[in-house]
CSV table of N, CA and C in Angstrom, one decimal:
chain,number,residue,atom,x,y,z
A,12,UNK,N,58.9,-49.4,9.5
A,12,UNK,CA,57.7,-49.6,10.1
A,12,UNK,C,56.6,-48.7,9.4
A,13,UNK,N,55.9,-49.3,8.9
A,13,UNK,CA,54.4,-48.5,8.3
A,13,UNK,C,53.9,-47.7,9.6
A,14,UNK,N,53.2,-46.4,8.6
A,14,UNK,CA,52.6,-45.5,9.7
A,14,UNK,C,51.4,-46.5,9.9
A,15,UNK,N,51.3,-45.8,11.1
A,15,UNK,CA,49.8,-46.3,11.9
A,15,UNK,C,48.7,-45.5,11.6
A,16,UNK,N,47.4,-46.6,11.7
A,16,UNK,CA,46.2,-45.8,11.4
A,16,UNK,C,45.8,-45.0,12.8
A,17,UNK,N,45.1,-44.1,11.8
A,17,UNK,CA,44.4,-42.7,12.9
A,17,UNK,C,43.0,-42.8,12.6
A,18,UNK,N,42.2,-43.2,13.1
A,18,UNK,CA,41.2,-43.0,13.1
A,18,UNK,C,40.6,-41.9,13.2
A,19,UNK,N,40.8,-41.1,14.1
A,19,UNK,CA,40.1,-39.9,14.1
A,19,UNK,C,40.2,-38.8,13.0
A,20,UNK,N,41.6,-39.2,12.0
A,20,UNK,CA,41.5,-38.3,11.0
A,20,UNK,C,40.9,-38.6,9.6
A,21,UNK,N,40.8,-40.0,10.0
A,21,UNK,CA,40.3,-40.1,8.5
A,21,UNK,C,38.7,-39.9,8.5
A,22,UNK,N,38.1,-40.1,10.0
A,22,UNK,CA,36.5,-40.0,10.1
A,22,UNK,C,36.1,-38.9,9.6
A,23,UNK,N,36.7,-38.0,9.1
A,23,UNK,CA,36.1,-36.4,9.5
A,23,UNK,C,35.4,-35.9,7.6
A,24,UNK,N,36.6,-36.9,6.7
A,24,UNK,CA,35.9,-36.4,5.3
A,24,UNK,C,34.7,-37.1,5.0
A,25,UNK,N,34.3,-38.2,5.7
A,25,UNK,CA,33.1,-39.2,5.1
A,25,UNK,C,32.0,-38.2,6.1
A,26,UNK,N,32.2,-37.7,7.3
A,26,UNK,CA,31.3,-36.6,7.8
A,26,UNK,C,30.8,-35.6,7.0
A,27,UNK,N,32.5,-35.0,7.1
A,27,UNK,CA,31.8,-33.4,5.9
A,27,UNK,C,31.4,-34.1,4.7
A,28,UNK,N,31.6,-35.0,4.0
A,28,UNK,CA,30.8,-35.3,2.4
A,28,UNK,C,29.5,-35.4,2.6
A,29,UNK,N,28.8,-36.3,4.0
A,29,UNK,CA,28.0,-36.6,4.0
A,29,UNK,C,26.9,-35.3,4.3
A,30,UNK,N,27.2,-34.7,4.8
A,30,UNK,CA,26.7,-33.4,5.8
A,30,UNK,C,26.6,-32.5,4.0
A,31,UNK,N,27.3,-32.5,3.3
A,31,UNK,CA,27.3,-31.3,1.8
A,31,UNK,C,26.4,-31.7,1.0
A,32,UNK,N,26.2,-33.6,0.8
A,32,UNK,CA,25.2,-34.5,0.2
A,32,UNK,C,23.8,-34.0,0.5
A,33,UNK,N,23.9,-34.1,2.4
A,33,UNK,CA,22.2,-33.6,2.5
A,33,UNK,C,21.9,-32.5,2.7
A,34,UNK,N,22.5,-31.4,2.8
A,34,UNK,CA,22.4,-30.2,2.4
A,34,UNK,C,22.0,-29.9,0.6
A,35,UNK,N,22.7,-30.4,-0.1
A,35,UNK,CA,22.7,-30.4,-1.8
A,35,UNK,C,20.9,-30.7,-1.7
A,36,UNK,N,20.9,-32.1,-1.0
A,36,UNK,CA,19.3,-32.7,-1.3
A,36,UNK,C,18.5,-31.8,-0.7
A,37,UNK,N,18.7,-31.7,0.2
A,37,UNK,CA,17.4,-30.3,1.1
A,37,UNK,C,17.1,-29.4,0.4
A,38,UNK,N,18.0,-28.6,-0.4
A,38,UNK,CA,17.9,-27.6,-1.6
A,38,UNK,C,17.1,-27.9,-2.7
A,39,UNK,N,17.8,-29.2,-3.5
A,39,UNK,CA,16.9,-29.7,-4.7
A,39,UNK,C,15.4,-29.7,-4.1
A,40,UNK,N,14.9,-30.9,-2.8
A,40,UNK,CA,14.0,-30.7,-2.9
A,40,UNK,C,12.8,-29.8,-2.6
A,41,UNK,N,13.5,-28.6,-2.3
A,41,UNK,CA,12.8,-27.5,-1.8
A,41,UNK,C,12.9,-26.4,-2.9
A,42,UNK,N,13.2,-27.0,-4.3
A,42,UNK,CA,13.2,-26.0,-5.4
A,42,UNK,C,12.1,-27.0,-6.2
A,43,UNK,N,12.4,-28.1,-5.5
A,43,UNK,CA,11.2,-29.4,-6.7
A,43,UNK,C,9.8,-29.1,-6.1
A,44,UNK,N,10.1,-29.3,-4.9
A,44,UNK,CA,8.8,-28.7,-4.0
A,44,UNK,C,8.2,-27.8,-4.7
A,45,UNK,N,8.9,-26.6,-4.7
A,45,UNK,CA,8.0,-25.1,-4.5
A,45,UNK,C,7.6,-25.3,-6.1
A,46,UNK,N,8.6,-25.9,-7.0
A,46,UNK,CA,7.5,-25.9,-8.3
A,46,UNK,C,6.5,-26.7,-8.4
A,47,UNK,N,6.5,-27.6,-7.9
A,47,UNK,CA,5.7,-28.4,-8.0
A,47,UNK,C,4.2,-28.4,-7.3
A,48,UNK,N,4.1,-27.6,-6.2
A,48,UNK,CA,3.1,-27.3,-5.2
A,48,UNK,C,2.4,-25.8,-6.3
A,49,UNK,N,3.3,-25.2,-6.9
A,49,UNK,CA,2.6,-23.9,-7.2
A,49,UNK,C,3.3,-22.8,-7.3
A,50,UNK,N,4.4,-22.9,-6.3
A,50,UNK,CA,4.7,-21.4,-5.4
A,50,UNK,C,4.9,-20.6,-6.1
A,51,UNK,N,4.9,-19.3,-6.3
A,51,UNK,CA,5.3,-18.8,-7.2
A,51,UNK,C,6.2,-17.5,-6.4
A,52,UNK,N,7.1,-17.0,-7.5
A,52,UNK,CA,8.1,-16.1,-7.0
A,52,UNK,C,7.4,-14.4,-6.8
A,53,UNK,N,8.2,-13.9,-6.0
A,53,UNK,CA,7.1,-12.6,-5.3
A,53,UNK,C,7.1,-11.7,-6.9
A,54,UNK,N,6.2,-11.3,-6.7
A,54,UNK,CA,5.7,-10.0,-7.6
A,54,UNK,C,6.5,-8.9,-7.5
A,55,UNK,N,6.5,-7.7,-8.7
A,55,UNK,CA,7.4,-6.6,-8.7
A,55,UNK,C,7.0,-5.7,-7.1
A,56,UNK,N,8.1,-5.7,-6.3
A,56,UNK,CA,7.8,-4.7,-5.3
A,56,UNK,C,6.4,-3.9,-5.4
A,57,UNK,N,5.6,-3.3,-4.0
A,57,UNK,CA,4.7,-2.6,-3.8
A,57,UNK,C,5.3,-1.1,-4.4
A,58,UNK,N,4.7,-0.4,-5.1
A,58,UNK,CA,4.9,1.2,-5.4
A,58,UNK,C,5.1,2.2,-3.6
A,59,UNK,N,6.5,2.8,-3.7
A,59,UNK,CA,6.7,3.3,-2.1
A,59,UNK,C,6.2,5.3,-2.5
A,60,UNK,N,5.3,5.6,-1.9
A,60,UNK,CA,5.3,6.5,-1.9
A,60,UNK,C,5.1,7.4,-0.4
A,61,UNK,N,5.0,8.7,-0.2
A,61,UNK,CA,4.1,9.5,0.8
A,61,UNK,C,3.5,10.4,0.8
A,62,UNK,N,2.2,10.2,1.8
A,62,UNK,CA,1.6,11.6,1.7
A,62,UNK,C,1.2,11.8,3.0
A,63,UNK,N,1.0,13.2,3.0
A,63,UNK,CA,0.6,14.1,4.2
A,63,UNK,C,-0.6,14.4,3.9
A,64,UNK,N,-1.5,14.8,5.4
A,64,UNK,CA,-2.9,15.0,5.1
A,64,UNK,C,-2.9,16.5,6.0
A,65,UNK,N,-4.1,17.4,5.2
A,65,UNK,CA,-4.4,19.0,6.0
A,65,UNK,C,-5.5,19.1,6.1
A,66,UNK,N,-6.0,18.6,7.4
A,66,UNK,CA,-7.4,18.8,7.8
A,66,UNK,C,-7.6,20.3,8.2
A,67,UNK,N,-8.9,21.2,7.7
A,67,UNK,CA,-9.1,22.1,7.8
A,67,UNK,C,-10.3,22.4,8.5
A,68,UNK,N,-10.6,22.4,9.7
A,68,UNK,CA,-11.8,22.0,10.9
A,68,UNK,C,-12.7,23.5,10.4
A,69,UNK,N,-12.2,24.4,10.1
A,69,UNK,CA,-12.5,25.6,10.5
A,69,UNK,C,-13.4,26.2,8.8
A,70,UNK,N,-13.0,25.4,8.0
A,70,UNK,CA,-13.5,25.6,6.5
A,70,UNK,C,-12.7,26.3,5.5
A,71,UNK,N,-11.4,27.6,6.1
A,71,UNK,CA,-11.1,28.1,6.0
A,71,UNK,C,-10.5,28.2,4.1
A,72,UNK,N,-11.3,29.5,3.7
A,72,UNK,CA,-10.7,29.4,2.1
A,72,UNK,C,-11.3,28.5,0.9
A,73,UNK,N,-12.8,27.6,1.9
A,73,UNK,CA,-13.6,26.9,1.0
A,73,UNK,C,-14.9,27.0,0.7
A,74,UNK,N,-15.9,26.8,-0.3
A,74,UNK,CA,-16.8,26.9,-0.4
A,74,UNK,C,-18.0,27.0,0.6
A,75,UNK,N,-18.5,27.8,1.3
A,75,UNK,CA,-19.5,28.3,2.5
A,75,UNK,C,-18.7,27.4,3.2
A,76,UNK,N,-17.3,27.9,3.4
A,76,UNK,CA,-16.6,27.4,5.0
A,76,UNK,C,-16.9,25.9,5.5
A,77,UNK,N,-16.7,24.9,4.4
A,77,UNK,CA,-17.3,23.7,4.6
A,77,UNK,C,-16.2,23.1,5.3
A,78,UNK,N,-16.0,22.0,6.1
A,78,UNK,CA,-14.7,21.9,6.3
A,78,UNK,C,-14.1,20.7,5.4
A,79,UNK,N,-12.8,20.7,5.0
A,79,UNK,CA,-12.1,19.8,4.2
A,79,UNK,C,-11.0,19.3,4.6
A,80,UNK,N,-10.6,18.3,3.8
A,80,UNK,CA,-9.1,17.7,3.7
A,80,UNK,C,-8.4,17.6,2.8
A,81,UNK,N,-7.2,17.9,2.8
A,81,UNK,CA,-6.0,18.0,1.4
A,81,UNK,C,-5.1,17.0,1.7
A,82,UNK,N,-5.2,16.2,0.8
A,82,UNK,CA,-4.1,15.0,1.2
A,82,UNK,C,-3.1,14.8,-0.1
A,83,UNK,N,-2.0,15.4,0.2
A,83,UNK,CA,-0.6,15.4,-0.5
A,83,UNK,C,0.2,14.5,-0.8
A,84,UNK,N,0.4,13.9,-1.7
A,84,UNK,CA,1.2,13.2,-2.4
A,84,UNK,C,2.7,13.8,-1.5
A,85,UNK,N,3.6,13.7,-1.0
A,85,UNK,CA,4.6,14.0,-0.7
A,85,UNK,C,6.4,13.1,-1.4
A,86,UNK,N,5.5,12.0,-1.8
A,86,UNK,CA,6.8,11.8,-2.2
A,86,UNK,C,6.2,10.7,-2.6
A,87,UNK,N,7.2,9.9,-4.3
A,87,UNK,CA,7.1,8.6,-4.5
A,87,UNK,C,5.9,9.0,-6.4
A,88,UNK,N,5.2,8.3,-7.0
A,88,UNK,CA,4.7,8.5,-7.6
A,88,UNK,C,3.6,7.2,-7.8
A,89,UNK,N,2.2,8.0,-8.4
A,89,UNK,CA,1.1,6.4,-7.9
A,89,UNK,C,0.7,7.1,-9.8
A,90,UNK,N,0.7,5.7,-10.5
A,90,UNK,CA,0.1,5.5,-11.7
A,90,UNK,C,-1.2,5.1,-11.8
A,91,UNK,N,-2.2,6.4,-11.5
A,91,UNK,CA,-3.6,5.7,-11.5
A,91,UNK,C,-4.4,5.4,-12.9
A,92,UNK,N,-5.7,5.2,-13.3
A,92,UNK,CA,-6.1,4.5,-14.2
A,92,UNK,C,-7.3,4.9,-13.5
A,93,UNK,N,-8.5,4.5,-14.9
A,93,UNK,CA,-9.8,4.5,-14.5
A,93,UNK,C,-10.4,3.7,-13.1
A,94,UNK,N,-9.6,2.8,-12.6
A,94,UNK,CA,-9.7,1.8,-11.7
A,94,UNK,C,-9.3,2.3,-10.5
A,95,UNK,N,-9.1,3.6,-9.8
A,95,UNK,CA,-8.7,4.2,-8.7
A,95,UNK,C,-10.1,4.9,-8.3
A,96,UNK,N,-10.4,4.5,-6.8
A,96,UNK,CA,-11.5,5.3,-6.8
A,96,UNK,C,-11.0,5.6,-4.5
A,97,UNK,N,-11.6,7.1,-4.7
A,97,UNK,CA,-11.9,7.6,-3.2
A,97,UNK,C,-13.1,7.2,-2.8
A,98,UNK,N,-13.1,6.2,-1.4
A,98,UNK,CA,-14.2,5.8,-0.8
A,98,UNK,C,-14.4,6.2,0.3
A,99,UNK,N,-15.9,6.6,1.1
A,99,UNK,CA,-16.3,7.1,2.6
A,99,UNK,C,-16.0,5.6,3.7
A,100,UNK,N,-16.6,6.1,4.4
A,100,UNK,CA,-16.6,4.9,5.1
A,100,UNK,C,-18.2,4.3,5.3
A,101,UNK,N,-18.8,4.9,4.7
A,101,UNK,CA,-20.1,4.3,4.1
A,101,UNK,C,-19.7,3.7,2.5
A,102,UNK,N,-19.1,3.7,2.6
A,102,UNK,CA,-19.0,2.6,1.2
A,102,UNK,C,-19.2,3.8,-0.2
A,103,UNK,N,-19.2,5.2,-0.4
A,103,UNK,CA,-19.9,5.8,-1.6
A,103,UNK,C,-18.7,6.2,-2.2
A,104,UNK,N,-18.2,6.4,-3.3
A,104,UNK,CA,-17.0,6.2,-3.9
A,104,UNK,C,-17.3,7.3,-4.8
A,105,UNK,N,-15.9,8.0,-5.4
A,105,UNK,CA,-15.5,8.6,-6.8
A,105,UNK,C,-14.5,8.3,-7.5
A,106,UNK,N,-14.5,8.5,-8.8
A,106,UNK,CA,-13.4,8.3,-9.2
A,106,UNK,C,-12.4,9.0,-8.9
A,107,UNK,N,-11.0,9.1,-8.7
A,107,UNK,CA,-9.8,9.4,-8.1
A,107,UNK,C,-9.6,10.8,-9.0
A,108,UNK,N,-9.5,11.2,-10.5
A,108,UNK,CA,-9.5,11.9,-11.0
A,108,UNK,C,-10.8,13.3,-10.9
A,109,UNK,N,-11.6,13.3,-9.9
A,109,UNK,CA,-12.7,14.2,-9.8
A,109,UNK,C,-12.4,15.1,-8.7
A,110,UNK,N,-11.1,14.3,-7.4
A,110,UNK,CA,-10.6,15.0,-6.6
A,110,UNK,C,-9.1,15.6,-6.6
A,111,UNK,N,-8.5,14.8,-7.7
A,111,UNK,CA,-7.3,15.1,-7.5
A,111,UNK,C,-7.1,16.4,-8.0
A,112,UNK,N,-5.6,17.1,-8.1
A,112,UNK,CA,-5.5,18.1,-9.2
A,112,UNK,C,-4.9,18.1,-10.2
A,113,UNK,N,-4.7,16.6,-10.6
A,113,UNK,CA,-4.2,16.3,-12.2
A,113,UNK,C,-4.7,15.2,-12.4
A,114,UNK,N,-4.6,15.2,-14.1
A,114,UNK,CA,-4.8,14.1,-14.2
A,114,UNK,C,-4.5,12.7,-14.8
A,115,UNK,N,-2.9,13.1,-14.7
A,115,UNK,CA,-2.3,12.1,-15.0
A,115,UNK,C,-1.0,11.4,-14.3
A,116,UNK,N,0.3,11.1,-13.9
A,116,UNK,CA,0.8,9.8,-13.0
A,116,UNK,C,0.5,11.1,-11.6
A,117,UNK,N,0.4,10.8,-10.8
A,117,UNK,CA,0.7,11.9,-9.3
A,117,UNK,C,1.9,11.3,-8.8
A,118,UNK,N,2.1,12.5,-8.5
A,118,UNK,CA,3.6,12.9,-8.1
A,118,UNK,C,3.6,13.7,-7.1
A,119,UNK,N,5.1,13.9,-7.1
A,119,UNK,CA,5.5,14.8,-5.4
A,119,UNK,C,4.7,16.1,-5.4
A,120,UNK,N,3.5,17.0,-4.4
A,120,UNK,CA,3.1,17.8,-4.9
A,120,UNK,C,1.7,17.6,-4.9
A,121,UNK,N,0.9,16.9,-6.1
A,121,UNK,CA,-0.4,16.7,-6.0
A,121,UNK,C,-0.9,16.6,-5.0
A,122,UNK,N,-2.4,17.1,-4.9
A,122,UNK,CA,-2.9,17.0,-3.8
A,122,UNK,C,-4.6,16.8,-4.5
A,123,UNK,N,-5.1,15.8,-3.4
A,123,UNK,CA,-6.8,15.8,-3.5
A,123,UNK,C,-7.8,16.6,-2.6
A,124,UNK,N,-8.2,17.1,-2.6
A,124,UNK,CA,-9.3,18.1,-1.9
A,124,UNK,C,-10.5,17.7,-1.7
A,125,UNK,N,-10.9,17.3,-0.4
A,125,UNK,CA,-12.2,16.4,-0.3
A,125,UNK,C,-12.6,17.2,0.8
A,126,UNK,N,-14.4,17.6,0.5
A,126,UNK,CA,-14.9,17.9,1.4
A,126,UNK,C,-16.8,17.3,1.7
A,127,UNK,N,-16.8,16.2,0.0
A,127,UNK,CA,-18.0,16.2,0.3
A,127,UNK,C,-18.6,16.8,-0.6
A,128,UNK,N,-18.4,17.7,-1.2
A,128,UNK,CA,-19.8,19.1,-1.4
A,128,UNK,C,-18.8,19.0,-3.0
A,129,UNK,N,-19.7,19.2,-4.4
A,129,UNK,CA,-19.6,19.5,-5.5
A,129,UNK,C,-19.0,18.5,-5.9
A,130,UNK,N,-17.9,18.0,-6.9
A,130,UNK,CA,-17.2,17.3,-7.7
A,130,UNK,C,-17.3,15.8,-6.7
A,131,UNK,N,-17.4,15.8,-5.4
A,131,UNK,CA,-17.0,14.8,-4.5
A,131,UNK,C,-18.2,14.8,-3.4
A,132,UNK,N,-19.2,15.0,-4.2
A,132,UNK,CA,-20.6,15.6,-3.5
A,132,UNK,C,-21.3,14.1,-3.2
A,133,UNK,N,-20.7,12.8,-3.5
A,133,UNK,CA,-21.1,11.5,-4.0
A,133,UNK,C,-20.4,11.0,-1.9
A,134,UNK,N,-19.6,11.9,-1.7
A,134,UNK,CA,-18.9,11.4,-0.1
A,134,UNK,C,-19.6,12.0,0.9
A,135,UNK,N,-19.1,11.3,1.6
A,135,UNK,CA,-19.7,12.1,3.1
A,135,UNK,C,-19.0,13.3,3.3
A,136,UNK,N,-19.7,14.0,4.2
A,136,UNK,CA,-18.7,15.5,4.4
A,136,UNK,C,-17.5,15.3,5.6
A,137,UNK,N,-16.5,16.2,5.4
A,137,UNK,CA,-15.2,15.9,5.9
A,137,UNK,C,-15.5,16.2,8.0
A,138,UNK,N,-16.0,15.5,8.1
A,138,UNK,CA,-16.4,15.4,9.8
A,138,UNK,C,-15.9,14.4,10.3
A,139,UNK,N,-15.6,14.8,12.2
A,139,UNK,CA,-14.9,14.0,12.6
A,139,UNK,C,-15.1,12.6,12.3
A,140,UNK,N,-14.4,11.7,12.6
A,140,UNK,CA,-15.1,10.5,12.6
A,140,UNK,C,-14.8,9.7,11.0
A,141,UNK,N,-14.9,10.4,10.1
A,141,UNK,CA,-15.1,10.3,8.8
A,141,UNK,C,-13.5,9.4,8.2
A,142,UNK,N,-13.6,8.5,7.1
A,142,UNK,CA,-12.5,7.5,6.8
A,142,UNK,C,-12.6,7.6,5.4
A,143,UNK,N,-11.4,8.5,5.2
A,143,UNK,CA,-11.1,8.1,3.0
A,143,UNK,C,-10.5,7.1,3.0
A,144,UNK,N,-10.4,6.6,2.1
A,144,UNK,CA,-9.6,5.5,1.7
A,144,UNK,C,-9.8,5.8,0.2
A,145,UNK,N,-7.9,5.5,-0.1
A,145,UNK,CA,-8.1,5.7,-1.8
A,145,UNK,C,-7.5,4.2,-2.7
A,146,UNK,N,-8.5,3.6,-3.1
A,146,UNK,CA,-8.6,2.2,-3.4
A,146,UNK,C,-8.4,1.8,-4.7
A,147,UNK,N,-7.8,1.2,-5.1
A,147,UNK,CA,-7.3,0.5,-6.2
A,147,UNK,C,-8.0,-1.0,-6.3
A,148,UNK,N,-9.3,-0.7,-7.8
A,148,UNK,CA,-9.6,-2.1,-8.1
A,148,UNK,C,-9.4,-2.7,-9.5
A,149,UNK,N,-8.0,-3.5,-9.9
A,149,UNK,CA,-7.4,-3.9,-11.3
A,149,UNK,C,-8.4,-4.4,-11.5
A,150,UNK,N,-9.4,-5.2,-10.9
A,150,UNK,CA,-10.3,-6.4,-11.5
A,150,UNK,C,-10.3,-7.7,-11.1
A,151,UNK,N,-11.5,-8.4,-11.5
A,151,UNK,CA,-11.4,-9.4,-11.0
A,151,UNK,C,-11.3,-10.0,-9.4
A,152,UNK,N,-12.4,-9.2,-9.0
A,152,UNK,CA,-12.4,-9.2,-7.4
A,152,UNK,C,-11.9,-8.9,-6.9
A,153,UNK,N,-10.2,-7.9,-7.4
A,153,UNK,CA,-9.0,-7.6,-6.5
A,153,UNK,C,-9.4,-6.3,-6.3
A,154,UNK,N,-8.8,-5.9,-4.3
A,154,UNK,CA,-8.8,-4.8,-4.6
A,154,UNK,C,-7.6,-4.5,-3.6
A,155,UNK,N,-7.0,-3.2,-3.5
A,155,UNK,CA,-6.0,-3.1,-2.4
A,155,UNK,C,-6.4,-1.7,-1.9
A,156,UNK,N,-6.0,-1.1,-0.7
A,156,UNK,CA,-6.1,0.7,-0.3
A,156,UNK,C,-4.9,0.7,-0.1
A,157,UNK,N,-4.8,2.2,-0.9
A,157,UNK,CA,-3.5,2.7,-1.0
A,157,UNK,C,-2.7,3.6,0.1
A,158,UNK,N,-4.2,4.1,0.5
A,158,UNK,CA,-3.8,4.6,1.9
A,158,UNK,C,-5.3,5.2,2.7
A,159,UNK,N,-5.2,5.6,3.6
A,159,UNK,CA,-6.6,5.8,4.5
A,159,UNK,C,-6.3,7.2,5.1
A,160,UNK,N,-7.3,7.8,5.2
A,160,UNK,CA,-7.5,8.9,6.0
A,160,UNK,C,-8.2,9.4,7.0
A,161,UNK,N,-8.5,9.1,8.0
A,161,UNK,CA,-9.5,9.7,8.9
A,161,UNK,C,-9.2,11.1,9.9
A,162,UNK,N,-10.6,12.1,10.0
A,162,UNK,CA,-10.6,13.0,10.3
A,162,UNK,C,-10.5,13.0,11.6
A,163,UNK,N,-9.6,13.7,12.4
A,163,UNK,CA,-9.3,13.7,13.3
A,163,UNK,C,-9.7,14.2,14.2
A,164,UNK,N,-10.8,15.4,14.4
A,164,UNK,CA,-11.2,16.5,15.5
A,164,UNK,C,-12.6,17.1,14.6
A,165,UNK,N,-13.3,17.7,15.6
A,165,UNK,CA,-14.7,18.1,14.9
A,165,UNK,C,-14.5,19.6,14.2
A,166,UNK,N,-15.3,20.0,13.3
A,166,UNK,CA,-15.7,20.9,12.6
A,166,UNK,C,-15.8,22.1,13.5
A,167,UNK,N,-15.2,23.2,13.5
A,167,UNK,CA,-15.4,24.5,14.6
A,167,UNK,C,-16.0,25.2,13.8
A,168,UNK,N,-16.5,26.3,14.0
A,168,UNK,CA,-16.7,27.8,13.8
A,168,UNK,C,-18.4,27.5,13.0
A,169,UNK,N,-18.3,28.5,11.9
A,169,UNK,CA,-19.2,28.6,10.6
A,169,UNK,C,-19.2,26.7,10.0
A,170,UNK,N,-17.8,26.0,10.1
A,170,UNK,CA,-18.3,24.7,9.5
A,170,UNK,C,-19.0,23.5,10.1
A,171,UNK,N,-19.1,24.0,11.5
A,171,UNK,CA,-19.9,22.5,12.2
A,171,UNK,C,-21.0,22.5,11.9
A,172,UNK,N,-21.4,23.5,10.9
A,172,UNK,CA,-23.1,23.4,10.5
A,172,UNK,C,-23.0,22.6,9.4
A,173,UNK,N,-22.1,22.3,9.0
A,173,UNK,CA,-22.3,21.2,7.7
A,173,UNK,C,-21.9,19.6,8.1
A,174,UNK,N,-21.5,19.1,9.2
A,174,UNK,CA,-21.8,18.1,9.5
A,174,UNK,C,-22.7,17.6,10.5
């Protein structure tokens, strides 16, 4: 006697084939898609770095006791270029190399000194309220901030006379 048919076993490979078929196609067309639309593949990672900031309310150690901020590169490294600029939050800007203390890739260590007054005499003075931002513009209408700063507490002693 011939074996008998099973139905239930033979249904199961025309399922999984079919089920691998449209999966295969979902894939193609979402590789045809994305070329075809534009998409494009992400860009080299963002640069990971850190820094710490040392507000100094009191002026302490600076020119007529002005008060300032030191903001440290702490880790990571930023490849700047004539295209790096420190901005207030009035919009008045410097080039990045007038506050820093080098002048070439920064690294773990470097630090910028902003108070406003002499080299960085183009900013507002380091008073509460007040917002660095150090901005990166390659061109061509792009710009990104690398990072931001704002002062956190008011000017004491000898320095609240300068904001």
């Amino acid at each position: 006697m011939p074996p008998r048919f099973h139905p239930a076993r033979r249904g199961i490979t025309p399922v999984v084939g079919t089920a691998l078929l449209l999966a295969i196609l979902v894939v193609v067309v979402a590789v045809f898609g994305g070329l075809l639309l534009g998409f494009e593949l992400p860009n080299e990672p963002a640069p990971q770095y850190r820094y710490q900031t040392d507000y100094v309310a009191d002026g302490a150690g600076n020119t007529d006791s002005r008060p300032y901020v030191n903001i440290t590169l702490s880790g990571g490294q930023i490849e700047p270029g004539d295209d790096f600029y420190i901005v207030d939050s009035d919009g008045h800007e410097v080039r990045w190399d007038t506050v820093w203390t080098t002048s070439g890739p920064l690294t773990a260590g470097d630090y910028a000194h902003i108070d406003g007054f002499g080299s960085d005499g183009a900013l507002n003075p380091a008073c509460e309220g007040e917002i660095y931002r150090m901005i990166h513009r390659p061109g061509d209408g792009q710009s990104a901030t690398l990072f931001e700063v704002e002062i956190p507490s008011p000017a004491v002693g000898p320095a609240a006379s300068h904001c």
